[in-house]
Amino acid sequence: QKEVEQDPGPLSVPEGAIVSLNCTYSNSAFQYFMWYRQYSRKGPELLMYTYSSGNKEDGRFTAQVDKSSKYISLFIRDSQPSDSATYLCAMSAIRIGRGSSNTGKLIFGQGTTLQVKP
Amino acid sequence: EADIYQTPRYLVIGTGKKITLECSQTMGHDKMYWYQQDPGMELHLIHYSYGVNSTEKGDLSSESTVSRIRTEHFPLTLESARPSHTSQYLCAIQTGGTGELFFGEGSRLTVL
């Protein structure tokens, strides 16, 4: 069983729809959760970063973490064609910070491909 | 924000050739990483470095090697490329603060 499970999609929605992207995980030690967006033939770019449980909002994006269910979500409101990309969840069990000796060992999900149709 | 550059972006070569994928950054960050990503699959860490003369293998076994002679450069080398090495290779740096990873645009390697 993979540590992080993510439905690869593809997910196709009309412009303006609310999109829900999800990941489940098995390692209860995960505390740091990230969402990356990756456009075709580009490197991933960080969208959201959250610690432990709760919600975090940034513009049209909301990240939600439910540690009791080992489930994280990314919501996109008023989706736009420019949101069409692959969204990867990533998580880590240890703080990754300046001076820390740990690796950047993020465990990534497979990625969900989203297409927003005009 | 951090500037990280990967070259070449695309490379098609024949079996048995030696190749080097370049990764460079301008901000002097110590921590750098190489990930491998197959189409539709998750990213796998293959190498990382904490600074000059520091290199470690990641979770996914790889026949590639890396070096870190200068802070700015973290090249990845395949001595004898094979079709199984066909993949996208992503270089990343880790900044301070929240420790997020910044990725380059990737090098897409095809071995015929």
PDB file of C-alpha atoms in Angstrom:
ATOM      1  CA  GLN A   1       0.000   0.000   0.000  1.00  0.00           C
ATOM      2  CA  LYS A   2       1.283   3.446  -0.905  1.00  0.00           C
ATOM      3  CA  GLU A   3       1.795   5.921   1.908  1.00  0.00           C
ATOM      4  CA  VAL A   4      -0.155   8.564   0.027  1.00  0.00           C
ATOM      5  CA  GLU A   5      -3.093   7.814  -2.250  1.00  0.00           C
ATOM      6  CA  GLN A   6      -4.460  10.292  -4.760  1.00  0.00           C
ATOM      7  CA  ASP A   7      -7.003   9.675  -7.507  1.00  0.00           C
ATOM      8  CA  PRO A   8      -5.223  10.466 -10.784  1.00  0.00           C
ATOM      9  CA  GLY A   9      -8.421  11.532 -12.531  1.00  0.00           C
ATOM     10  CA  PRO A  10      -8.699  13.109 -14.998  1.00  0.00           C
ATOM     11  CA  LEU A  11     -11.256  15.453 -13.492  1.00  0.00           C
ATOM     12  CA  SER A  12     -13.153  17.669 -15.925  1.00  0.00           C
ATOM     13  CA  VAL A  13     -15.328  20.545 -14.705  1.00  0.00           C
ATOM     14  CA  PRO A  14     -16.970  23.600 -16.271  1.00  0.00           C
ATOM     15  CA  GLU A  15     -15.561  27.046 -15.649  1.00  0.00           C
ATOM     16  CA  GLY A  16     -16.827  28.525 -12.390  1.00  0.00           C
ATOM     17  CA  ALA A  17     -17.289  25.165 -10.667  1.00  0.00           C
ATOM     18  CA  ILE A  18     -16.018  24.376  -7.198  1.00  0.00           C
ATOM     19  CA  VAL A  19     -13.322  21.716  -7.391  1.00  0.00           C
ATOM     20  CA  SER A  20     -12.429  19.306  -4.614  1.00  0.00           C
ATOM     21  CA  LEU A  21      -9.142  17.434  -4.768  1.00  0.00           C
ATOM     22  CA  ASN A  22      -8.262  14.870  -2.141  1.00  0.00           C
ATOM     23  CA  CYS A  23      -5.528  12.679  -0.754  1.00  0.00           C
ATOM     24  CA  THR A  24      -5.533   9.976   1.866  1.00  0.00           C
ATOM     25  CA  TYR A  25      -2.513   8.780   3.751  1.00  0.00           C
ATOM     26  CA  SER A  26      -1.565   5.971   6.078  1.00  0.00           C
ATOM     27  CA  ASN A  27       1.304   7.378   8.150  1.00  0.00           C
ATOM     28  CA  SER A  28      -0.134   9.028  11.246  1.00  0.00           C
ATOM     29  CA  ALA A  29       3.210  10.780  11.818  1.00  0.00           C
ATOM     30  CA  PHE A  30       2.642  13.132   8.879  1.00  0.00           C
ATOM     31  CA  GLN A  31       2.209  16.674  10.171  1.00  0.00           C
ATOM     32  CA  TYR A  32       3.120  18.961   7.281  1.00  0.00           C
ATOM     33  CA  PHE A  33       0.938  18.989   4.213  1.00  0.00           C
ATOM     34  CA  MET A  34       1.449  20.727   0.890  1.00  0.00           C
ATOM     35  CA  TRP A  35      -0.288  21.090  -2.410  1.00  0.00           C
ATOM     36  CA  TYR A  36       1.677  21.620  -5.586  1.00  0.00           C
ATOM     37  CA  ARG A  37       0.384  22.595  -9.025  1.00  0.00           C
ATOM     38  CA  GLN A  38       2.182  21.289 -12.082  1.00  0.00           C
ATOM     39  CA  TYR A  39       1.460  22.539 -15.575  1.00  0.00           C
ATOM     40  CA  SER A  40       2.291  20.315 -18.508  1.00  0.00           C
ATOM     41  CA  ARG A  41       6.040  20.030 -19.113  1.00  0.00           C
ATOM     42  CA  LYS A  42       6.830  22.257 -16.128  1.00  0.00           C
ATOM     43  CA  GLY A  43       8.116  21.679 -12.614  1.00  0.00           C
ATOM     44  CA  PRO A  44       5.689  21.642  -9.652  1.00  0.00           C
ATOM     45  CA  GLU A  45       5.028  24.947  -7.901  1.00  0.00           C
ATOM     46  CA  LEU A  46       3.899  25.231  -4.288  1.00  0.00           C
ATOM     47  CA  LEU A  47       0.288  26.341  -3.818  1.00  0.00           C
ATOM     48  CA  MET A  48      -0.484  25.775  -0.167  1.00  0.00           C
ATOM     49  CA  TYR A  49       1.319  24.667   2.981  1.00  0.00           C
ATOM     50  CA  THR A  50      -0.446  23.648   6.181  1.00  0.00           C
ATOM     51  CA  TYR A  51       0.600  22.249   9.513  1.00  0.00           C
ATOM     52  CA  SER A  52      -1.478  19.711  11.431  1.00  0.00           C
ATOM     53  CA  SER A  53      -5.277  19.835  11.216  1.00  0.00           C
ATOM     54  CA  GLY A  54      -7.474  22.698  10.138  1.00  0.00           C
ATOM     55  CA  ASN A  55      -8.153  24.959   7.196  1.00  0.00           C
ATOM     56  CA  LYS A  56      -6.055  27.488   5.351  1.00  0.00           C
ATOM     57  CA  GLU A  57      -7.376  29.864   2.738  1.00  0.00           C
ATOM     58  CA  ASP A  58      -5.514  31.772   0.030  1.00  0.00           C
ATOM     59  CA  GLY A  59      -7.662  33.535  -2.515  1.00  0.00           C
ATOM     60  CA  ARG A  60      -9.722  30.965  -4.399  1.00  0.00           C
ATOM     61  CA  PHE A  61      -7.846  28.073  -2.782  1.00  0.00           C
ATOM     62  CA  THR A  62      -8.609  26.393   0.550  1.00  0.00           C
ATOM     63  CA  ALA A  63      -6.549  23.578   2.010  1.00  0.00           C
ATOM     64  CA  GLN A  64      -8.134  21.356   4.611  1.00  0.00           C
ATOM     65  CA  VAL A  65      -6.495  18.728   6.798  1.00  0.00           C
ATOM     66  CA  ASP A  66      -8.332  16.102   8.834  1.00  0.00           C
ATOM     67  CA  LYS A  67      -5.693  14.151  10.687  1.00  0.00           C
ATOM     68  CA  SER A  68      -8.231  11.945  12.474  1.00  0.00           C
ATOM     69  CA  SER A  69      -9.356  10.620   9.095  1.00  0.00           C
ATOM     70  CA  LYS A  70      -5.903  10.883   7.486  1.00  0.00           C
ATOM     71  CA  TYR A  71      -7.470  12.935   4.717  1.00  0.00           C
ATOM     72  CA  ILE A  72      -6.502  16.211   3.098  1.00  0.00           C
ATOM     73  CA  SER A  73      -8.358  18.301   0.559  1.00  0.00           C
ATOM     74  CA  LEU A  74      -7.776  21.242  -1.738  1.00  0.00           C
ATOM     75  CA  PHE A  75     -10.811  23.267  -2.776  1.00  0.00           C
ATOM     76  CA  ILE A  76     -10.744  25.616  -5.737  1.00  0.00           C
ATOM     77  CA  ARG A  77     -13.591  28.123  -5.961  1.00  0.00           C
ATOM     78  CA  ASP A  78     -14.706  29.775  -9.193  1.00  0.00           C
ATOM     79  CA  SER A  79     -12.401  27.517 -11.197  1.00  0.00           C
ATOM     80  CA  GLN A  80     -10.780  28.987 -14.297  1.00  0.00           C
ATOM     81  CA  PRO A  81      -9.353  27.377 -17.443  1.00  0.00           C
ATOM     82  CA  SER A  82      -5.944  28.535 -16.202  1.00  0.00           C
ATOM     83  CA  ASP A  83      -6.395  26.167 -13.240  1.00  0.00           C
ATOM     84  CA  SER A  84      -6.106  23.221 -15.646  1.00  0.00           C
ATOM     85  CA  ALA A  85      -3.050  21.353 -14.412  1.00  0.00           C
ATOM     86  CA  THR A  86      -1.992  18.381 -12.325  1.00  0.00           C
ATOM     87  CA  TYR A  87      -2.303  18.884  -8.583  1.00  0.00           C
ATOM     88  CA  LEU A  88       0.005  16.932  -6.308  1.00  0.00           C
ATOM     89  CA  CYS A  89      -0.337  16.548  -2.586  1.00  0.00           C
ATOM     90  CA  ALA A  90       2.818  16.116  -0.549  1.00  0.00           C
ATOM     91  CA  MET A  91       3.439  15.512   3.116  1.00  0.00           C
ATOM     92  CA  SER A  92       6.186  15.091   5.647  1.00  0.00           C
ATOM     93  CA  ALA A  93       6.499  13.748   9.135  1.00  0.00           C
ATOM     94  CA  ILE A  94       9.179  16.174  10.262  1.00  0.00           C
ATOM     95  CA  ARG A  95       9.646  19.888  10.079  1.00  0.00           C
ATOM     96  CA  ILE A  96      11.673  20.979   7.129  1.00  0.00           C
ATOM     97  CA  GLY A  97      13.339  24.195   8.075  1.00  0.00           C
ATOM     98  CA  ARG A  98      16.513  26.184   8.046  1.00  0.00           C
ATOM     99  CA  GLY A  99      19.269  24.439   9.930  1.00  0.00           C
ATOM    100  CA  SER A 100      17.375  21.183  10.336  1.00  0.00           C
ATOM    101  CA  SER A 101      19.339  18.071   9.564  1.00  0.00           C
ATOM    102  CA  ASN A 102      16.470  16.148   8.022  1.00  0.00           C
ATOM    103  CA  THR A 103      16.083  15.571   4.327  1.00  0.00           C
ATOM    104  CA  GLY A 104      13.451  17.266   2.200  1.00  0.00           C
ATOM    105  CA  LYS A 105      11.645  13.982   2.256  1.00  0.00           C
ATOM    106  CA  LEU A 106       8.272  14.951   1.032  1.00  0.00           C
ATOM    107  CA  ILE A 107       6.109  11.998   0.085  1.00  0.00           C
ATOM    108  CA  PHE A 108       4.089  12.882  -2.979  1.00  0.00           C
ATOM    109  CA  GLY A 109       0.756  11.620  -4.208  1.00  0.00           C
ATOM    110  CA  GLN A 110       0.385  10.516  -7.797  1.00  0.00           C
ATOM    111  CA  GLY A 111      -1.275  13.777  -8.788  1.00  0.00           C
ATOM    112  CA  THR A 112      -4.792  14.544 -10.039  1.00  0.00           C
ATOM    113  CA  THR A 113      -5.163  15.977 -13.522  1.00  0.00           C
ATOM    114  CA  LEU A 114      -7.773  18.744 -13.629  1.00  0.00           C
ATOM    115  CA  GLN A 115      -9.296  20.237 -16.742  1.00  0.00           C
ATOM    116  CA  VAL A 116     -11.503  23.313 -16.470  1.00  0.00           C
ATOM    117  CA  LYS A 117     -13.532  23.820 -19.606  1.00  0.00           C
ATOM    118  CA  PRO A 118     -14.537  27.365 -20.675  1.00  0.00           C
TER     119      PRO A 118
ATOM    120  CA  GLU B   1      11.186  32.936  -4.532  1.00  0.00           C
ATOM    121  CA  ALA B   2      14.318  31.274  -5.835  1.00  0.00           C
ATOM    122  CA  ASP B   3      15.899  30.920  -9.240  1.00  0.00           C
ATOM    123  CA  ILE B   4      16.704  27.379 -10.241  1.00  0.00           C
ATOM    124  CA  TYR B   5      17.730  26.353 -13.724  1.00  0.00           C
ATOM    125  CA  GLN B   6      17.841  23.008 -15.425  1.00  0.00           C
ATOM    126  CA  THR B   7      19.478  22.154 -18.734  1.00  0.00           C
ATOM    127  CA  PRO B   8      18.783  20.624 -21.115  1.00  0.00           C
ATOM    128  CA  ARG B   9      15.007  20.811 -21.013  1.00  0.00           C
ATOM    129  CA  TYR B  10      14.705  17.979 -23.505  1.00  0.00           C
ATOM    130  CA  LEU B  11      17.260  15.342 -24.490  1.00  0.00           C
ATOM    131  CA  VAL B  12      16.920  12.380 -26.841  1.00  0.00           C
ATOM    132  CA  ILE B  13      19.927  10.073 -26.954  1.00  0.00           C
ATOM    133  CA  GLY B  14      20.890   6.550 -27.871  1.00  0.00           C
ATOM    134  CA  THR B  15      21.542   3.666 -25.521  1.00  0.00           C
ATOM    135  CA  GLY B  16      24.993   3.576 -23.966  1.00  0.00           C
ATOM    136  CA  LYS B  17      25.663   7.314 -24.097  1.00  0.00           C
ATOM    137  CA  LYS B  18      26.870   9.257 -21.098  1.00  0.00           C
ATOM    138  CA  ILE B  19      24.709  12.203 -20.161  1.00  0.00           C
ATOM    139  CA  THR B  20      24.823  14.953 -17.564  1.00  0.00           C
ATOM    140  CA  LEU B  21      21.787  16.926 -16.508  1.00  0.00           C
ATOM    141  CA  GLU B  22      22.665  20.326 -15.110  1.00  0.00           C
ATOM    142  CA  CYS B  23      20.976  22.036 -12.174  1.00  0.00           C
ATOM    143  CA  SER B  24      22.038  25.428 -10.928  1.00  0.00           C
ATOM    144  CA  GLN B  25      20.738  28.030  -8.498  1.00  0.00           C
ATOM    145  CA  THR B  26      21.689  31.603  -7.793  1.00  0.00           C
ATOM    146  CA  MET B  27      20.726  32.090  -4.144  1.00  0.00           C
ATOM    147  CA  GLY B  28      23.341  29.963  -2.407  1.00  0.00           C
ATOM    148  CA  HIS B  29      20.907  27.491  -0.827  1.00  0.00           C
ATOM    149  CA  ASP B  30      22.569  24.477   0.766  1.00  0.00           C
ATOM    150  CA  LYS B  31      19.859  21.860   0.274  1.00  0.00           C
ATOM    151  CA  MET B  32      19.257  20.551  -3.220  1.00  0.00           C
ATOM    152  CA  TYR B  33      17.344  17.541  -4.484  1.00  0.00           C
ATOM    153  CA  TRP B  34      16.801  15.431  -7.579  1.00  0.00           C
ATOM    154  CA  TYR B  35      13.425  13.813  -8.159  1.00  0.00           C
ATOM    155  CA  GLN B  36      12.390  11.434 -10.913  1.00  0.00           C
ATOM    156  CA  GLN B  37       8.876  11.589 -12.317  1.00  0.00           C
ATOM    157  CA  ASP B  38       7.424   9.141 -14.801  1.00  0.00           C
ATOM    158  CA  PRO B  39       4.268  10.165 -16.711  1.00  0.00           C
ATOM    159  CA  GLY B  40       1.211   9.949 -14.480  1.00  0.00           C
ATOM    160  CA  MET B  41       3.279   8.795 -11.556  1.00  0.00           C
ATOM    161  CA  GLU B  42       4.384  10.390  -8.314  1.00  0.00           C
ATOM    162  CA  LEU B  43       7.724  12.068  -7.728  1.00  0.00           C
ATOM    163  CA  HIS B  44      10.462   9.940  -6.268  1.00  0.00           C
ATOM    164  CA  LEU B  45      13.528  11.306  -4.505  1.00  0.00           C
ATOM    165  CA  ILE B  46      16.706   9.887  -6.047  1.00  0.00           C
ATOM    166  CA  HIS B  47      19.477  12.137  -4.681  1.00  0.00           C
ATOM    167  CA  TYR B  48      19.933  14.997  -2.261  1.00  0.00           C
ATOM    168  CA  SER B  49      22.683  17.236  -0.961  1.00  0.00           C
ATOM    169  CA  TYR B  50      23.046  19.385   2.153  1.00  0.00           C
ATOM    170  CA  GLY B  51      25.975  21.340   0.830  1.00  0.00           C
ATOM    171  CA  VAL B  52      29.340  21.179  -0.877  1.00  0.00           C
ATOM    172  CA  ASN B  53      30.822  17.664  -0.892  1.00  0.00           C
ATOM    173  CA  SER B  54      27.625  16.249   0.630  1.00  0.00           C
ATOM    174  CA  THR B  55      25.510  13.842  -1.427  1.00  0.00           C
ATOM    175  CA  GLU B  56      23.116  11.083  -0.433  1.00  0.00           C
ATOM    176  CA  LYS B  57      20.904   8.607  -2.232  1.00  0.00           C
ATOM    177  CA  GLY B  58      17.178   9.031  -1.961  1.00  0.00           C
ATOM    178  CA  ASP B  59      14.370   6.548  -1.542  1.00  0.00           C
ATOM    179  CA  LEU B  60      14.274   5.356  -5.133  1.00  0.00           C
ATOM    180  CA  SER B  61      17.303   3.428  -6.267  1.00  0.00           C
ATOM    181  CA  SER B  62      18.903   5.060  -9.265  1.00  0.00           C
ATOM    182  CA  GLU B  63      21.883   4.238 -11.448  1.00  0.00           C
ATOM    183  CA  SER B  64      22.606   7.938 -11.752  1.00  0.00           C
ATOM    184  CA  THR B  65      25.243   9.739  -9.719  1.00  0.00           C
ATOM    185  CA  VAL B  66      25.482  13.324  -8.511  1.00  0.00           C
ATOM    186  CA  SER B  67      28.182  15.700  -7.360  1.00  0.00           C
ATOM    187  CA  ARG B  68      28.242  18.931  -5.374  1.00  0.00           C
ATOM    188  CA  ILE B  69      31.579  20.614  -5.876  1.00  0.00           C
ATOM    189  CA  ARG B  70      30.082  24.087  -5.763  1.00  0.00           C
ATOM    190  CA  THR B  71      27.036  25.327  -3.910  1.00  0.00           C
ATOM    191  CA  GLU B  72      25.471  26.629  -7.102  1.00  0.00           C
ATOM    192  CA  HIS B  73      25.620  23.394  -9.111  1.00  0.00           C
ATOM    193  CA  PHE B  74      24.196  19.929  -8.553  1.00  0.00           C
ATOM    194  CA  PRO B  75      24.650  17.922 -11.758  1.00  0.00           C
ATOM    195  CA  LEU B  76      23.248  14.430 -12.313  1.00  0.00           C
ATOM    196  CA  THR B  77      25.142  11.954 -14.483  1.00  0.00           C
ATOM    197  CA  LEU B  78      24.232   8.702 -16.179  1.00  0.00           C
ATOM    198  CA  GLU B  79      27.375   6.876 -17.326  1.00  0.00           C
ATOM    199  CA  SER B  80      25.555   4.601 -19.767  1.00  0.00           C
ATOM    200  CA  ALA B  81      21.977   5.536 -20.543  1.00  0.00           C
ATOM    201  CA  ARG B  82      19.359   2.866 -21.134  1.00  0.00           C
ATOM    202  CA  PRO B  83      15.710   3.059 -22.248  1.00  0.00           C
ATOM    203  CA  SER B  84      14.668   2.386 -18.637  1.00  0.00           C
ATOM    204  CA  HIS B  85      16.177   5.764 -17.752  1.00  0.00           C
ATOM    205  CA  THR B  86      13.601   7.545 -19.890  1.00  0.00           C
ATOM    206  CA  SER B  87      11.827   9.906 -17.500  1.00  0.00           C
ATOM    207  CA  GLN B  88      11.540  13.480 -16.323  1.00  0.00           C
ATOM    208  CA  TYR B  89      14.194  14.582 -13.842  1.00  0.00           C
ATOM    209  CA  LEU B  90      13.305  17.468 -11.545  1.00  0.00           C
ATOM    210  CA  CYS B  91      15.799  19.423  -9.498  1.00  0.00           C
ATOM    211  CA  ALA B  92      14.644  21.298  -6.407  1.00  0.00           C
ATOM    212  CA  ILE B  93      16.080  23.577  -3.752  1.00  0.00           C
ATOM    213  CA  GLN B  94      14.893  23.975  -0.209  1.00  0.00           C
ATOM    214  CA  THR B  95      14.668  27.429   1.252  1.00  0.00           C
ATOM    215  CA  GLY B  96      14.374  28.614   4.816  1.00  0.00           C
ATOM    216  CA  GLY B  97      11.132  29.605   6.435  1.00  0.00           C
ATOM    217  CA  THR B  98       8.602  26.885   5.882  1.00  0.00           C
ATOM    218  CA  GLY B  99      11.173  24.740   4.068  1.00  0.00           C
ATOM    219  CA  GLU B 100       9.179  24.519   0.896  1.00  0.00           C
ATOM    220  CA  LEU B 101      10.751  23.021  -2.187  1.00  0.00           C
ATOM    221  CA  PHE B 102      11.203  25.096  -5.328  1.00  0.00           C
ATOM    222  CA  PHE B 103      11.462  23.036  -8.472  1.00  0.00           C
ATOM    223  CA  GLY B 104      13.169  23.704 -11.762  1.00  0.00           C
ATOM    224  CA  GLU B 105      11.296  23.179 -14.995  1.00  0.00           C
ATOM    225  CA  GLY B 106      12.693  19.675 -15.387  1.00  0.00           C
ATOM    226  CA  SER B 107      14.804  17.767 -17.878  1.00  0.00           C
ATOM    227  CA  ARG B 108      12.857  15.326 -19.990  1.00  0.00           C
ATOM    228  CA  LEU B 109      15.156  12.472 -21.027  1.00  0.00           C
ATOM    229  CA  THR B 110      14.352   9.939 -23.737  1.00  0.00           C
ATOM    230  CA  VAL B 111      16.747   7.071 -24.326  1.00  0.00           C
ATOM    231  CA  LEU B 112      16.206   5.187 -27.560  1.00  0.00           C
TER     232      LEU B 112
END
